[in-house]
């Protein structure tokens, strides 16, 4: 079993991988593999960005299978989406839900049945470019994989955050997704490792953080521990700030701080 000294040394290595630099106004959240917690990350990180004083727009850009509104607990309140704006059924003021959390707005990118997905995607990109100066940060939750939607959104972004878990398939796919984003000339790409179980790493039953960074070739932004409470409360539309004694709350808060360029420590696993 790895010692406390091992984890402290690992923390020092991780600190070198972090940079105190704001990631930019438009940030895409991507993952090569589905099921790694990308949408949960987007919802909670956006909430903490708002909590530390940023004006944030959270965008569900999965135009075919959107479900971020359910994670946010606002599915019964979403009346319009980006597709409605693009097709002239409403203006952006009606489509954007204001203050779903203090300082946090929400836009659903879901398309209405019969709408052309290509036209919808192009329209979303143009809409986000038009309103980007209304916010400190626009956080875009992309669909899983590396399809045309992700490519198009990467082109209008200043940075991307790649989400993975400590699983070999997720790590490989995260590396491929990052390579795609680098190919689209996004200015900055960062890595978040989600659902970490330290005991598995200590026993050699899961890749350690150094291995994950080496295999994805992406700079580290943050680490999030496995947190059963998130899985339970996400089904109820409850976010981390409202979950008592959540193990991952501090991890999300630290990541939000680093996104804005502040130097804060990694979540402590030791």
CSV table of C-alpha atoms in Angstrom, one decimal:
chain,number,residue,atom,x,y,z
A,1,UNK,CA,0.0,0.0,0.0
A,2,UNK,CA,1.3,3.5,-0.9
A,3,UNK,CA,2.3,5.7,2.0
A,4,UNK,CA,1.3,9.2,2.9
A,5,UNK,CA,4.7,10.3,1.6
A,6,UNK,CA,3.8,8.8,-1.8
A,7,UNK,CA,0.6,10.9,-2.0
A,8,UNK,CA,2.4,14.0,-0.9
A,9,UNK,CA,5.1,13.5,-3.6
A,10,UNK,CA,2.3,12.9,-6.1
A,11,UNK,CA,0.7,16.1,-5.1
A,12,UNK,CA,3.9,18.0,-5.8
A,13,UNK,CA,4.1,16.5,-9.3
A,14,UNK,CA,0.5,17.4,-9.9
A,15,UNK,CA,1.1,20.9,-8.8
A,16,UNK,CA,3.7,21.3,-11.5
A,17,UNK,CA,1.2,20.3,-14.1
A,18,UNK,CA,-1.2,23.0,-13.0
A,19,UNK,CA,-1.0,26.6,-14.3
A,20,UNK,CA,-2.5,29.7,-12.8
A,21,UNK,CA,-4.1,30.8,-16.0
A,22,UNK,CA,-7.7,31.6,-16.8
A,23,UNK,CA,-9.1,29.2,-19.4
A,24,UNK,CA,-11.1,31.8,-21.3
A,25,UNK,CA,-14.6,32.9,-22.0
A,26,UNK,CA,-16.0,29.9,-23.9
A,27,UNK,CA,-15.1,26.4,-22.5
A,28,UNK,CA,-16.2,23.1,-24.0
A,29,UNK,CA,-16.4,20.0,-21.7
A,30,UNK,CA,-15.7,16.8,-23.7
A,31,UNK,CA,-15.1,13.1,-23.2
A,32,UNK,CA,-14.1,10.4,-25.5
A,33,UNK,CA,-16.2,7.8,-23.7
A,34,UNK,CA,-19.7,8.1,-22.3
A,35,UNK,CA,-20.5,7.5,-18.7
A,36,UNK,CA,-17.5,9.3,-17.2
A,37,UNK,CA,-19.6,12.0,-15.5
A,38,UNK,CA,-19.1,14.8,-18.0
A,39,UNK,CA,-22.6,16.3,-17.6
A,40,UNK,CA,-22.5,16.0,-13.8
A,41,UNK,CA,-19.1,17.7,-13.9
A,42,UNK,CA,-20.5,20.5,-16.1
A,43,UNK,CA,-23.5,21.2,-13.9
A,44,UNK,CA,-21.5,21.2,-10.7
A,45,UNK,CA,-18.6,23.2,-12.0
A,46,UNK,CA,-20.9,25.8,-13.5
A,47,UNK,CA,-22.6,26.1,-10.2
A,48,UNK,CA,-19.4,26.7,-8.3
A,49,UNK,CA,-18.2,29.2,-10.9
A,50,UNK,CA,-21.3,31.2,-10.2
A,51,UNK,CA,-20.8,30.7,-6.5
A,52,UNK,CA,-17.4,32.3,-6.6
A,53,UNK,CA,-18.9,35.4,-8.3
A,54,UNK,CA,-18.7,34.6,-12.1
A,55,UNK,CA,-21.6,35.3,-14.5
A,56,UNK,CA,-22.0,31.9,-16.1
A,57,UNK,CA,-24.0,30.4,-19.0
A,58,UNK,CA,-24.3,26.6,-19.0
A,59,UNK,CA,-25.2,25.2,-22.4
A,60,UNK,CA,-26.4,21.7,-23.0
A,61,UNK,CA,-25.0,21.1,-26.5
A,62,UNK,CA,-26.1,17.5,-26.9
A,63,UNK,CA,-28.7,18.4,-29.5
A,64,UNK,CA,-30.1,14.9,-29.8
A,65,UNK,CA,-30.0,13.4,-26.3
A,66,UNK,CA,-30.0,16.4,-23.9
A,67,UNK,CA,-30.4,15.6,-20.2
A,68,UNK,CA,-28.5,18.3,-18.4
A,69,UNK,CA,-31.8,19.9,-17.4
A,70,UNK,CA,-32.6,16.8,-15.4
A,71,UNK,CA,-29.3,16.9,-13.6
A,72,UNK,CA,-29.9,20.6,-12.8
A,73,UNK,CA,-33.4,19.7,-11.5
A,74,UNK,CA,-35.1,22.2,-13.9
A,75,UNK,CA,-36.6,19.8,-16.5
A,76,UNK,CA,-40.2,21.1,-15.8
A,77,UNK,CA,-39.1,24.7,-16.3
A,78,UNK,CA,-37.4,24.5,-19.7
A,79,UNK,CA,-39.9,25.9,-22.2
A,80,UNK,CA,-37.7,26.9,-25.1
A,81,UNK,CA,-34.3,25.9,-26.5
A,82,UNK,CA,-31.7,27.1,-28.9
A,83,UNK,CA,-33.5,25.5,-31.8
A,84,UNK,CA,-36.5,27.7,-31.1
A,85,UNK,CA,-34.3,30.8,-31.3
A,86,UNK,CA,-32.7,29.7,-34.6
A,87,UNK,CA,-36.0,28.9,-36.2
A,88,UNK,CA,-37.6,32.2,-35.1
A,89,UNK,CA,-40.0,30.7,-32.5
A,90,UNK,CA,-38.7,32.9,-29.7
A,91,UNK,CA,-35.7,35.2,-29.0
A,92,UNK,CA,-32.6,34.3,-27.0
A,93,UNK,CA,-34.0,36.1,-23.9
A,94,UNK,CA,-36.8,33.6,-23.7
A,95,UNK,CA,-34.7,30.6,-24.5
A,96,UNK,CA,-32.1,31.3,-21.8
A,97,UNK,CA,-33.3,30.5,-18.3
A,98,UNK,CA,-32.1,33.2,-15.9
A,99,UNK,CA,-30.6,32.5,-12.5
A,100,UNK,CA,-31.3,28.8,-12.2
A,101,UNK,CA,-28.6,29.3,-9.5
A,102,UNK,CA,-27.6,32.7,-8.4
A,103,UNK,CA,-25.4,34.0,-11.3
A,104,UNK,CA,-25.9,30.9,-13.4
A,105,UNK,CA,-28.1,30.9,-16.6
A,106,UNK,CA,-29.0,27.8,-18.6
A,107,UNK,CA,-29.6,27.2,-22.4
A,108,UNK,CA,-30.8,23.9,-23.8
A,109,UNK,CA,-29.4,23.1,-27.2
A,110,UNK,CA,-32.0,20.3,-27.8
A,111,UNK,CA,-33.5,20.3,-31.2
A,112,UNK,CA,-37.3,20.1,-31.7
A,113,UNK,CA,-38.6,17.2,-33.7
A,114,UNK,CA,-38.3,18.0,-37.4
A,115,UNK,CA,-35.6,20.6,-37.1
A,116,UNK,CA,-32.4,20.1,-39.1
A,117,UNK,CA,-29.5,19.2,-36.7
A,118,UNK,CA,-26.9,20.8,-38.9
A,119,UNK,CA,-28.7,24.1,-39.1
A,120,UNK,CA,-29.3,23.9,-35.4
A,121,UNK,CA,-25.6,23.3,-34.6
A,122,UNK,CA,-24.5,26.2,-36.8
A,123,UNK,CA,-27.1,28.4,-35.2
A,124,UNK,CA,-26.0,27.5,-31.7
A,125,UNK,CA,-22.4,28.4,-32.6
A,126,UNK,CA,-23.5,31.8,-34.0
A,127,UNK,CA,-25.7,32.4,-31.0
A,128,UNK,CA,-23.0,31.7,-28.5
A,129,UNK,CA,-20.5,34.0,-30.4
A,130,UNK,CA,-23.1,36.7,-30.3
A,131,UNK,CA,-23.8,36.6,-26.6
A,132,UNK,CA,-20.4,35.6,-25.3
A,133,UNK,CA,-19.6,39.1,-24.0
A,134,UNK,CA,-22.7,38.9,-21.7
A,135,UNK,CA,-20.9,36.3,-19.5
A,136,UNK,CA,-17.6,35.8,-17.8
A,137,UNK,CA,-17.7,32.1,-18.8
A,138,UNK,CA,-19.8,30.0,-21.1
A,139,UNK,CA,-19.5,26.3,-20.2
A,140,UNK,CA,-20.6,24.0,-23.0
A,141,UNK,CA,-21.5,20.4,-22.1
A,142,UNK,CA,-20.8,18.5,-25.4
A,143,UNK,CA,-22.1,15.1,-26.4
A,144,UNK,CA,-19.7,12.2,-25.7
A,145,UNK,CA,-17.3,11.2,-28.4
A,146,UNK,CA,-15.6,13.2,-31.1
A,147,UNK,CA,-18.3,13.9,-33.7
A,148,UNK,CA,-19.0,17.0,-35.8
A,149,UNK,CA,-20.8,18.7,-33.0
A,150,UNK,CA,-17.7,18.6,-30.8
A,151,UNK,CA,-15.5,19.8,-33.6
A,152,UNK,CA,-17.8,22.7,-34.4
A,153,UNK,CA,-18.0,23.8,-30.8
A,154,UNK,CA,-14.3,23.4,-30.3
A,155,UNK,CA,-13.7,25.9,-33.1
A,156,UNK,CA,-15.6,28.7,-31.3
A,157,UNK,CA,-14.0,27.9,-27.8
A,158,UNK,CA,-11.1,29.3,-26.0
A,159,UNK,CA,-10.4,26.1,-24.1
A,160,UNK,CA,-11.6,22.5,-23.6
A,161,UNK,CA,-11.8,20.3,-20.5
A,162,UNK,CA,-11.5,16.6,-21.1
A,163,UNK,CA,-13.1,14.3,-18.5
A,164,UNK,CA,-11.9,10.8,-17.9
A,165,UNK,CA,-12.1,8.2,-15.2
A,166,UNK,CA,-9.2,5.9,-14.0
A,167,UNK,CA,-10.3,3.2,-16.5
A,168,UNK,CA,-8.0,2.2,-19.4
A,169,UNK,CA,-10.8,2.5,-22.0
A,170,UNK,CA,-11.8,5.9,-20.8
A,171,UNK,CA,-8.2,7.1,-20.6
A,172,UNK,CA,-7.5,6.0,-24.2
A,173,UNK,CA,-10.6,7.7,-25.5
A,174,UNK,CA,-9.8,10.9,-23.5
A,175,UNK,CA,-6.4,11.0,-25.2
A,176,UNK,CA,-8.1,10.6,-28.7
A,177,UNK,CA,-10.6,13.4,-27.8
A,178,UNK,CA,-7.8,15.7,-26.7
A,179,UNK,CA,-5.9,15.0,-29.9
A,180,UNK,CA,-8.9,16.0,-31.9
A,181,UNK,CA,-9.3,19.2,-30.0
A,182,UNK,CA,-5.7,20.1,-30.4
A,183,UNK,CA,-6.2,19.5,-34.1
A,184,UNK,CA,-9.0,22.1,-34.1
A,185,UNK,CA,-6.5,24.6,-32.7
A,186,UNK,CA,-8.2,25.2,-29.4
A,187,UNK,CA,-6.0,27.4,-27.4
A,188,UNK,CA,-6.0,25.3,-24.2
A,189,UNK,CA,-6.9,21.7,-23.3
A,190,UNK,CA,-7.0,20.5,-19.7
A,191,UNK,CA,-7.7,17.2,-18.0
A,192,UNK,CA,-10.0,16.3,-15.1
A,193,UNK,CA,-9.9,12.8,-13.6
A,194,UNK,CA,-13.2,11.9,-12.1
A,195,UNK,CA,-14.4,9.1,-9.7
A,196,UNK,CA,-11.0,8.4,-8.2
A,197,UNK,CA,-10.7,5.6,-5.7
A,198,UNK,CA,-7.4,6.0,-4.0
A,199,UNK,CA,-7.4,2.5,-2.5
A,200,UNK,CA,-7.5,0.9,-5.9
A,201,UNK,CA,-4.6,3.1,-7.1
A,202,UNK,CA,-2.6,2.2,-3.9
A,203,UNK,CA,-3.2,-1.5,-4.6
A,204,UNK,CA,-2.2,-1.2,-8.2
A,205,UNK,CA,-5.7,-2.1,-9.4
A,206,UNK,CA,-6.2,1.2,-11.3
A,207,UNK,CA,-3.8,3.5,-13.2
A,208,UNK,CA,-2.2,6.2,-11.0
A,209,UNK,CA,-2.5,9.9,-11.9
A,210,UNK,CA,0.9,10.1,-13.5
A,211,UNK,CA,0.0,7.3,-15.8
A,212,UNK,CA,-3.2,9.0,-16.8
A,213,UNK,CA,-1.5,12.3,-17.6
A,214,UNK,CA,1.2,10.5,-19.6
A,215,UNK,CA,-1.3,8.5,-21.6
A,216,UNK,CA,-3.6,11.4,-22.4
A,217,UNK,CA,-0.8,14.0,-22.8
A,218,UNK,CA,-3.0,16.7,-21.3
A,219,UNK,CA,-2.2,19.1,-18.5
A,220,UNK,CA,-4.1,18.4,-15.3
A,221,UNK,CA,-6.8,20.7,-14.1
A,222,UNK,CA,-8.3,18.7,-11.3
A,223,UNK,CA,-9.1,15.5,-9.5
A,224,UNK,CA,-12.5,14.4,-8.2
A,225,UNK,CA,-13.1,11.5,-5.8
A,226,UNK,CA,-15.7,8.8,-6.1
A,227,UNK,CA,-18.8,10.2,-4.4
A,228,UNK,CA,-21.8,8.0,-4.1
A,229,UNK,CA,-23.9,10.9,-2.9
A,230,UNK,CA,-23.6,12.6,-6.3
A,231,UNK,CA,-25.0,9.6,-8.0
A,232,UNK,CA,-27.9,9.4,-5.6
A,233,UNK,CA,-28.7,13.2,-5.6
A,234,UNK,CA,-28.2,13.7,-9.3
A,235,UNK,CA,-31.3,11.5,-9.8
A,236,UNK,CA,-33.2,14.1,-7.8
A,237,UNK,CA,-31.8,17.1,-9.6
A,238,UNK,CA,-29.7,18.2,-6.5
A,239,UNK,CA,-26.3,19.6,-7.1
A,240,UNK,CA,-23.2,19.3,-4.9
A,241,UNK,CA,-23.5,22.7,-3.1
A,242,UNK,CA,-26.8,21.5,-1.7
A,243,UNK,CA,-25.5,18.0,-0.6
A,244,UNK,CA,-24.4,17.8,3.0
A,245,UNK,CA,-20.9,16.3,3.6
A,246,UNK,CA,-20.3,15.6,-0.1
A,247,UNK,CA,-16.8,14.3,-0.6
A,248,UNK,CA,-16.5,16.0,-4.0
A,249,UNK,CA,-17.7,19.5,-3.1
A,250,UNK,CA,-14.2,20.9,-2.3
A,251,UNK,CA,-12.8,19.3,-5.5
A,252,UNK,CA,-15.4,21.1,-7.7
A,253,UNK,CA,-14.8,24.3,-5.9
A,254,UNK,CA,-11.0,24.1,-6.4
A,255,UNK,CA,-11.5,23.3,-10.1
A,256,UNK,CA,-13.8,26.3,-10.5
A,257,UNK,CA,-11.1,28.5,-8.9
A,258,UNK,CA,-8.4,27.1,-11.2
A,259,UNK,CA,-10.6,27.7,-14.3
A,260,UNK,CA,-10.6,31.4,-13.3
A,261,UNK,CA,-6.8,31.4,-12.9
A,262,UNK,CA,-6.5,31.2,-9.1
A,263,UNK,CA,-3.8,29.0,-7.5
A,264,UNK,CA,-5.5,26.5,-5.2
A,265,UNK,CA,-4.5,23.0,-4.2
A,266,UNK,CA,-5.7,19.7,-5.5
A,267,UNK,CA,-8.3,17.7,-3.7
A,268,UNK,CA,-6.4,15.8,-0.9
A,269,UNK,CA,-6.7,12.1,-1.1
A,270,UNK,CA,-4.2,11.3,1.6
